[in-house]
Amino acid sequence: MKFGKKLRRHVEEALPEWRDKYLCYKDLKKRLKCMPFAEEEKERERASAVSVKRPRIETEGEGEGECDSLSSSVSEEYASNDSHGSNYTDRTGANEFDDFIYKLTGDEFDFIQLLNPELEKFNLFFIEKEEEYIIRQKELQERIEMIKNKYGPNGKFSSKTKYKQDMMNVRKHVVNFHGEMVLLEDYSILNFTGLVKILKKYDKKRGGILRVAFIQRVLQQPFFRMELLFELVKQCEEILEHLFSPQELGDEETEEEESVYLEEGVLYKSATAALRSMRDMRKGSSTYGVFSLPPLSLHDLHFIEQSKGSTLMCPPSDLSNTEMVYF
């Protein structure tokens, strides 16, 4: 399946409030489709140059004014082009592409201006969600401690039944929280992949290596720097693994209760779609390049296939230890 169709299907399965935060891949493809191929443009330029009539060679002294005028016109044209190049460098010199901006053509610069708002959209949404997750993580930990101190074995109002009920209720929120963080990782990977794909199409059509230069910048963007997100996921998995194990809560009822939370909601559907999306984008390939993502392990693939009755949205060994891009 082509990436555009995968993205569209994924957005349809995403949480409603997330759907307008993804890459406008279809719109970018439409803009790119309107651009001519580099060879076609060069051919038109050559044809235009050939169609210009050569000036008639005059005898000595005859028509000197006309030749001087033609020479002056050509010089002015070159001077104008050179001036345009200088202005172009000046107006882009303050851009974030300081290391390579002088190499960009005008068309490349214009295409980048279409991508910049997309980066800003990704960054704002990602940072907002990270800040929200930091607060939620702290609140969940505080709530767990409160339940322990109140109804736990050594609590003020120790009650095994009440302790288990409250802990299972918290477990629901922790599991859903974990699922949302998996969605955010998938959000980052999917948008990164979309940028790589559209830039590859641009380079193929227009010629050049814009993708290499632009992606180097993308790798430094907040939406692709997921160290903090990985740490939050790891902490969440530790809570689920240690505090909500059958040994902690008791008996076989734990396994029966844990499977009902996500299967009924939109979040479960979205998280499962996210895991499958990450699997598809990390499939092994006979060609391996700078922009490749590492494949999921066999354990991860098995986990996804068995995820319908599972609590964790991603195994503990996955998100927190994943290297996103190899060079």
Short mmCIF file of C-alpha atoms in Angstrom, two decimals:
data_model
loop_
_atom_site.label_atom_id
_atom_site.label_comp_id
_atom_site.label_asym_id
_atom_site.label_seq_id
_atom_site.Cartn_x
_atom_site.Cartn_y
_atom_site.Cartn_z
CA MET A 1 0.00 0.00 0.00
CA LYS A 2 1.29 3.47 -0.90
CA PHE A 3 2.26 5.78 1.93
CA GLY A 4 -0.47 8.32 1.12
CA LYS A 5 -3.19 5.70 1.55
CA LYS A 6 -1.57 4.40 4.73
CA LEU A 7 -1.47 7.89 6.17
CA ARG A 8 -5.08 8.62 5.24
CA ARG A 9 -6.27 5.38 6.82
CA HIS A 10 -4.20 6.04 9.91
CA VAL A 11 -5.60 9.55 10.33
CA GLU A 12 -9.13 8.18 10.04
CA GLU A 13 -8.36 5.77 12.90
CA ALA A 14 -6.63 8.42 15.04
CA LEU A 15 -8.16 10.17 18.01
CA PRO A 16 -10.55 12.87 16.70
CA GLU A 17 -8.61 15.74 18.28
CA TRP A 18 -5.39 14.53 16.64
CA ARG A 19 -6.59 14.29 13.05
CA ASP A 20 -5.69 17.81 11.91
CA LYS A 21 -2.20 17.59 13.43
CA TYR A 22 -0.70 15.25 10.84
CA LEU A 23 1.31 16.10 7.72
CA CYS A 24 -0.78 17.52 4.86
CA TYR A 25 0.77 14.96 2.54
CA LYS A 26 -1.95 15.04 -0.10
CA ASP A 27 -1.78 18.84 -0.43
CA LEU A 28 2.01 18.76 -0.77
CA LYS A 29 1.75 16.11 -3.48
CA LYS A 30 -0.71 18.31 -5.37
CA ARG A 31 1.68 21.26 -5.21
CA LEU A 32 4.54 19.08 -6.36
CA LYS A 33 2.48 17.72 -9.23
CA CYS A 34 2.07 21.25 -10.59
CA MET A 35 5.83 21.72 -10.78
CA PRO A 36 7.60 20.83 -14.04
CA PHE A 37 10.26 18.15 -14.21
CA ALA A 38 13.78 19.55 -14.16
CA GLU A 39 14.56 18.14 -17.61
CA GLU A 40 11.40 19.61 -19.11
CA GLU A 41 12.30 23.02 -17.72
CA LYS A 42 15.85 22.80 -19.11
CA GLU A 43 14.52 21.74 -22.50
CA ARG A 44 12.21 24.75 -22.63
CA GLU A 45 15.10 27.01 -21.71
CA ARG A 46 17.24 25.53 -24.48
CA ALA A 47 14.41 25.86 -26.99
CA SER A 48 13.88 29.46 -25.95
CA ALA A 49 17.59 30.22 -26.38
CA VAL A 50 17.70 28.67 -29.86
CA SER A 51 14.65 30.64 -31.01
CA VAL A 52 16.38 33.98 -30.32
CA LYS A 53 17.64 35.46 -33.62
CA ARG A 54 21.37 36.06 -33.85
CA PRO A 55 22.30 39.69 -34.62
CA ARG A 56 23.36 40.41 -38.24
CA ILE A 57 27.12 40.87 -38.62
CA GLU A 58 27.70 44.43 -39.77
CA THR A 59 30.59 45.77 -41.74
CA GLU A 60 33.14 47.87 -39.94
CA GLY A 61 31.60 50.99 -38.55
CA GLU A 62 28.12 50.01 -39.62
CA GLY A 63 25.55 49.38 -36.92
CA GLU A 64 28.04 49.86 -34.07
CA GLY A 65 25.35 51.52 -31.98
CA GLU A 66 23.06 48.50 -32.32
CA CYS A 67 25.80 46.04 -31.29
CA ASP A 68 26.75 48.20 -28.32
CA SER A 69 23.11 48.31 -27.32
CA LEU A 70 22.81 44.52 -27.55
CA SER A 71 26.00 44.02 -25.52
CA SER A 72 24.76 46.48 -22.93
CA SER A 73 21.43 44.68 -22.74
CA VAL A 74 23.10 41.31 -22.17
CA SER A 75 25.39 42.77 -19.50
CA GLU A 76 22.45 44.32 -17.74
CA GLU A 77 20.63 40.99 -17.81
CA TYR A 78 23.58 39.17 -16.23
CA ALA A 79 23.96 41.94 -13.70
CA SER A 80 20.27 41.66 -12.90
CA ASN A 81 20.55 37.89 -12.42
CA ASP A 82 23.58 38.30 -10.21
CA SER A 83 21.79 40.94 -8.19
CA HIS A 84 18.82 38.61 -7.77
CA GLY A 85 21.13 35.91 -6.48
CA SER A 86 22.61 38.28 -3.92
CA ASN A 87 19.19 39.40 -2.78
CA TYR A 88 18.10 35.79 -2.49
CA THR A 89 21.08 35.01 -0.28
CA ASP A 90 20.39 38.07 1.86
CA ARG A 91 16.71 37.36 2.38
CA THR A 92 17.39 33.77 3.41
CA GLY A 93 20.59 34.24 5.35
CA ALA A 94 18.76 34.49 8.65
CA ASN A 95 16.94 31.24 8.02
CA GLU A 96 17.63 28.13 10.07
CA PHE A 97 19.32 26.56 7.04
CA ASP A 98 22.53 28.54 7.61
CA ASP A 99 24.81 25.65 6.67
CA PHE A 100 23.41 25.12 3.20
CA ILE A 101 20.98 27.91 2.32
CA TYR A 102 23.31 29.46 -0.23
CA LYS A 103 23.08 26.27 -2.28
CA LEU A 104 19.31 26.34 -2.59
CA THR A 105 17.55 27.37 -5.75
CA GLY A 106 14.56 29.66 -5.66
CA ASP A 107 12.21 26.72 -6.27
CA GLU A 108 13.76 24.77 -3.41
CA PHE A 109 13.41 27.72 -1.08
CA ASP A 110 9.74 28.10 -2.04
CA PHE A 111 9.10 24.40 -1.40
CA ILE A 112 10.73 24.65 2.02
CA GLN A 113 8.31 27.45 2.86
CA LEU A 114 5.51 24.91 2.39
CA LEU A 115 7.19 22.51 4.81
CA ASN A 116 8.06 25.00 7.56
CA PRO A 117 4.44 25.43 8.77
CA GLU A 118 4.18 21.64 8.95
CA LEU A 119 7.23 21.47 11.22
CA GLU A 120 5.81 24.19 13.42
CA LYS A 121 2.51 22.29 13.67
CA PHE A 122 4.30 19.06 14.66
CA ASN A 123 6.49 20.78 17.25
CA LEU A 124 3.68 22.71 18.93
CA PHE A 125 1.47 19.64 19.22
CA PHE A 126 4.29 17.35 20.39
CA ILE A 127 5.56 19.77 23.05
CA GLU A 128 2.02 20.38 24.29
CA LYS A 129 1.40 16.64 24.66
CA GLU A 130 4.74 16.06 26.39
CA GLU A 131 3.98 18.74 28.95
CA GLU A 132 0.54 17.24 29.51
CA TYR A 133 2.04 13.77 29.98
CA ILE A 134 4.55 14.98 32.55
CA ILE A 135 1.70 16.37 34.66
CA ARG A 136 -0.46 13.26 34.22
CA GLN A 137 2.41 10.95 35.12
CA LYS A 138 2.98 12.81 38.37
CA GLU A 139 -0.73 12.83 39.20
CA LEU A 140 -1.01 9.08 38.65
CA GLN A 141 1.99 8.38 40.87
CA GLU A 142 0.55 10.58 43.61
CA ARG A 143 -2.81 8.83 43.33
CA ILE A 144 -1.17 5.41 43.66
CA GLU A 145 0.69 6.51 46.78
CA MET A 146 -2.50 7.90 48.27
CA ILE A 147 -4.33 4.58 47.75
CA LYS A 148 -1.43 2.67 49.27
CA ASN A 149 -1.33 4.91 52.32
CA LYS A 150 -5.08 4.73 52.75
CA TYR A 151 -6.16 1.18 51.89
CA GLY A 152 -2.89 -0.73 51.54
CA PRO A 153 -1.67 -3.45 53.93
CA ASN A 154 -0.09 -0.77 56.13
CA GLY A 155 -2.64 1.95 55.41
CA LYS A 156 -4.82 3.88 57.83
CA PHE A 157 -8.00 2.13 56.63
CA SER A 158 -6.50 -1.11 55.41
CA SER A 159 -8.99 -2.98 53.22
CA LYS A 160 -7.99 -5.59 50.67
CA THR A 161 -11.23 -5.23 48.71
CA LYS A 162 -11.16 -1.43 48.59
CA TYR A 163 -7.46 -1.43 47.81
CA LYS A 164 -7.92 -3.77 44.88
CA GLN A 165 -10.91 -1.85 43.49
CA ASP A 166 -9.16 1.50 43.62
CA MET A 167 -5.92 0.09 42.21
CA MET A 168 -7.75 -1.52 39.29
CA ASN A 169 -9.44 1.80 38.57
CA VAL A 170 -6.06 3.52 38.53
CA ARG A 171 -4.73 0.73 36.35
CA LYS A 172 -7.29 1.65 33.70
CA HIS A 173 -5.97 5.21 33.60
CA VAL A 174 -2.34 4.07 33.52
CA VAL A 175 -3.00 1.69 30.62
CA ASN A 176 -4.83 4.37 28.64
CA PHE A 177 -2.06 6.82 29.43
CA HIS A 178 0.51 4.36 28.12
CA GLY A 179 -1.53 3.91 24.96
CA GLU A 180 -1.60 7.67 24.33
CA MET A 181 2.17 7.89 24.64
CA VAL A 182 2.54 5.10 22.10
CA LEU A 183 0.29 7.12 19.81
CA LEU A 184 2.56 10.14 20.20
CA GLU A 185 5.62 8.10 19.23
CA ASP A 186 3.77 6.85 16.18
CA TYR A 187 2.71 10.44 15.41
CA SER A 188 6.36 11.48 15.34
CA ILE A 189 7.50 8.55 13.19
CA LEU A 190 4.63 8.88 10.73
CA ASN A 191 5.20 12.58 10.12
CA PHE A 192 8.95 12.10 9.82
CA THR A 193 8.38 9.35 7.25
CA GLY A 194 5.97 11.59 5.34
CA LEU A 195 8.55 14.37 5.12
CA VAL A 196 11.17 11.92 3.85
CA LYS A 197 8.73 10.61 1.22
CA ILE A 198 7.63 14.01 -0.10
CA LEU A 199 11.21 15.32 -0.24
CA LYS A 200 12.29 12.21 -2.10
CA LYS A 201 9.55 12.88 -4.66
CA TYR A 202 10.67 16.50 -4.94
CA ASP A 203 14.32 15.56 -5.54
CA LYS A 204 13.31 12.97 -8.11
CA LYS A 205 11.20 15.45 -10.05
CA ARG A 206 13.28 18.59 -9.71
CA GLY A 207 16.76 17.15 -9.32
CA GLY A 208 19.01 17.90 -6.37
CA ILE A 209 19.56 16.73 -2.81
CA LEU A 210 17.14 18.88 -0.85
CA ARG A 211 16.02 15.88 1.19
CA VAL A 212 19.45 15.32 2.72
CA ALA A 213 19.79 18.93 3.84
CA PHE A 214 16.25 19.37 5.12
CA ILE A 215 16.08 16.08 7.04
CA GLN A 216 19.24 17.00 8.92
CA ARG A 217 17.24 19.89 10.31
CA VAL A 218 14.19 17.72 10.99
CA LEU A 219 16.27 15.36 13.14
CA GLN A 220 16.87 18.25 15.54
CA GLN A 221 13.22 19.27 15.83
CA PRO A 222 11.37 18.81 19.16
CA PHE A 223 8.80 16.47 17.63
CA PHE A 224 11.55 14.01 16.72
CA ARG A 225 13.57 14.31 19.95
CA MET A 226 11.76 11.69 21.99
CA GLU A 227 14.15 11.02 24.87
CA LEU A 228 11.72 12.48 27.41
CA LEU A 229 8.80 10.57 25.91
CA PHE A 230 10.76 7.32 26.10
CA GLU A 231 11.51 7.97 29.76
CA LEU A 232 7.84 8.60 30.52
CA VAL A 233 6.89 5.38 28.72
CA LYS A 234 9.51 3.46 30.67
CA GLN A 235 8.22 4.79 33.99
CA CYS A 236 4.66 3.94 33.03
CA GLU A 237 5.66 0.38 32.12
CA GLU A 238 7.45 -0.02 35.45
CA ILE A 239 4.25 1.00 37.26
CA LEU A 240 2.25 -1.58 35.33
CA GLU A 241 4.87 -4.27 35.75
CA HIS A 242 5.56 -3.89 39.48
CA LEU A 243 2.52 -2.29 41.09
CA PHE A 244 -0.21 -4.03 39.13
CA SER A 245 1.17 -7.53 38.79
CA PRO A 246 -0.97 -10.56 39.82
CA GLN A 247 1.31 -10.88 42.85
CA GLU A 248 0.44 -7.35 43.91
CA LEU A 249 -3.32 -7.47 43.34
CA GLY A 250 -3.93 -11.10 44.04
CA ASP A 251 -5.68 -13.66 41.88
CA GLU A 252 -6.85 -14.68 38.43
CA GLU A 253 -9.46 -11.92 38.38
CA THR A 254 -6.66 -9.53 37.46
CA GLU A 255 -6.28 -11.13 34.03
CA GLU A 256 -10.03 -11.12 33.45
CA GLU A 257 -10.44 -7.48 34.40
CA GLU A 258 -7.39 -6.08 32.62
CA SER A 259 -8.58 -6.92 29.12
CA VAL A 260 -11.85 -4.94 29.19
CA TYR A 261 -10.53 -1.40 29.40
CA LEU A 262 -9.14 -0.62 25.99
CA GLU A 263 -11.13 -2.95 23.76
CA GLU A 264 -14.27 -0.85 24.06
CA GLY A 265 -12.82 2.58 23.33
CA VAL A 266 -11.43 4.66 20.49
CA LEU A 267 -8.05 4.75 22.19
CA TYR A 268 -7.55 0.99 21.91
CA LYS A 269 -8.37 1.07 18.22
CA SER A 270 -6.03 4.00 17.64
CA ALA A 271 -3.19 2.48 19.65
CA THR A 272 -3.46 -0.86 17.84
CA ALA A 273 -3.44 0.96 14.49
CA ALA A 274 -0.37 2.90 15.64
CA LEU A 275 1.52 -0.28 16.49
CA ARG A 276 0.67 -1.82 13.14
CA SER A 277 1.75 1.39 11.41
CA MET A 278 5.10 1.33 13.20
CA ARG A 279 5.54 -2.30 12.25
CA ASP A 280 4.85 -1.59 8.57
CA MET A 281 7.22 1.38 8.45
CA ARG A 282 10.00 -0.62 10.11
CA LYS A 283 9.74 -3.69 7.92
CA GLY A 284 13.04 -5.08 6.72
CA SER A 285 14.15 -3.98 3.26
CA SER A 286 16.76 -5.11 0.77
CA THR A 287 17.91 -1.50 0.60
CA TYR A 288 18.96 0.31 3.74
CA GLY A 289 19.57 4.03 3.73
CA VAL A 290 20.17 7.07 5.88
CA PHE A 291 16.48 7.60 6.46
CA SER A 292 15.57 3.99 7.36
CA LEU A 293 13.87 3.17 10.65
CA PRO A 294 14.92 0.01 12.51
CA PRO A 295 12.56 -2.98 12.11
CA LEU A 296 10.50 -4.17 15.05
CA SER A 297 11.79 -7.34 16.69
CA LEU A 298 10.01 -10.69 16.39
CA HIS A 299 8.89 -10.31 20.00
CA ASP A 300 7.29 -6.97 19.13
CA LEU A 301 5.51 -8.43 16.11
CA HIS A 302 4.14 -11.27 18.21
CA PHE A 303 3.03 -8.74 20.81
CA ILE A 304 1.09 -6.75 18.23
CA GLU A 305 -0.69 -9.82 16.91
CA GLN A 306 -1.66 -10.80 20.47
CA SER A 307 -2.48 -7.24 21.59
CA LYS A 308 -6.27 -7.65 21.65
CA GLY A 309 -6.22 -9.30 25.05
CA SER A 310 -3.23 -7.46 26.40
CA THR A 311 -2.92 -4.56 28.79
CA LEU A 312 0.36 -3.00 27.74
CA MET A 313 0.23 -1.10 24.50
CA CYS A 314 3.91 -1.78 23.87
CA PRO A 315 6.39 -4.18 25.48
CA PRO A 316 8.83 -2.70 28.00
CA SER A 317 11.78 -3.43 25.72
CA ASP A 318 10.43 -1.47 22.78
CA LEU A 319 9.97 2.29 23.07
CA SER A 320 12.50 3.14 25.73
CA ASN A 321 15.41 1.44 23.93
CA THR A 322 14.64 2.23 20.30
CA GLU A 323 17.12 4.13 18.17
CA MET A 324 15.03 6.04 15.67
CA VAL A 325 17.46 6.62 12.81
CA TYR A 326 20.72 4.97 11.88
CA PHE A 327 23.50 6.77 9.99
#
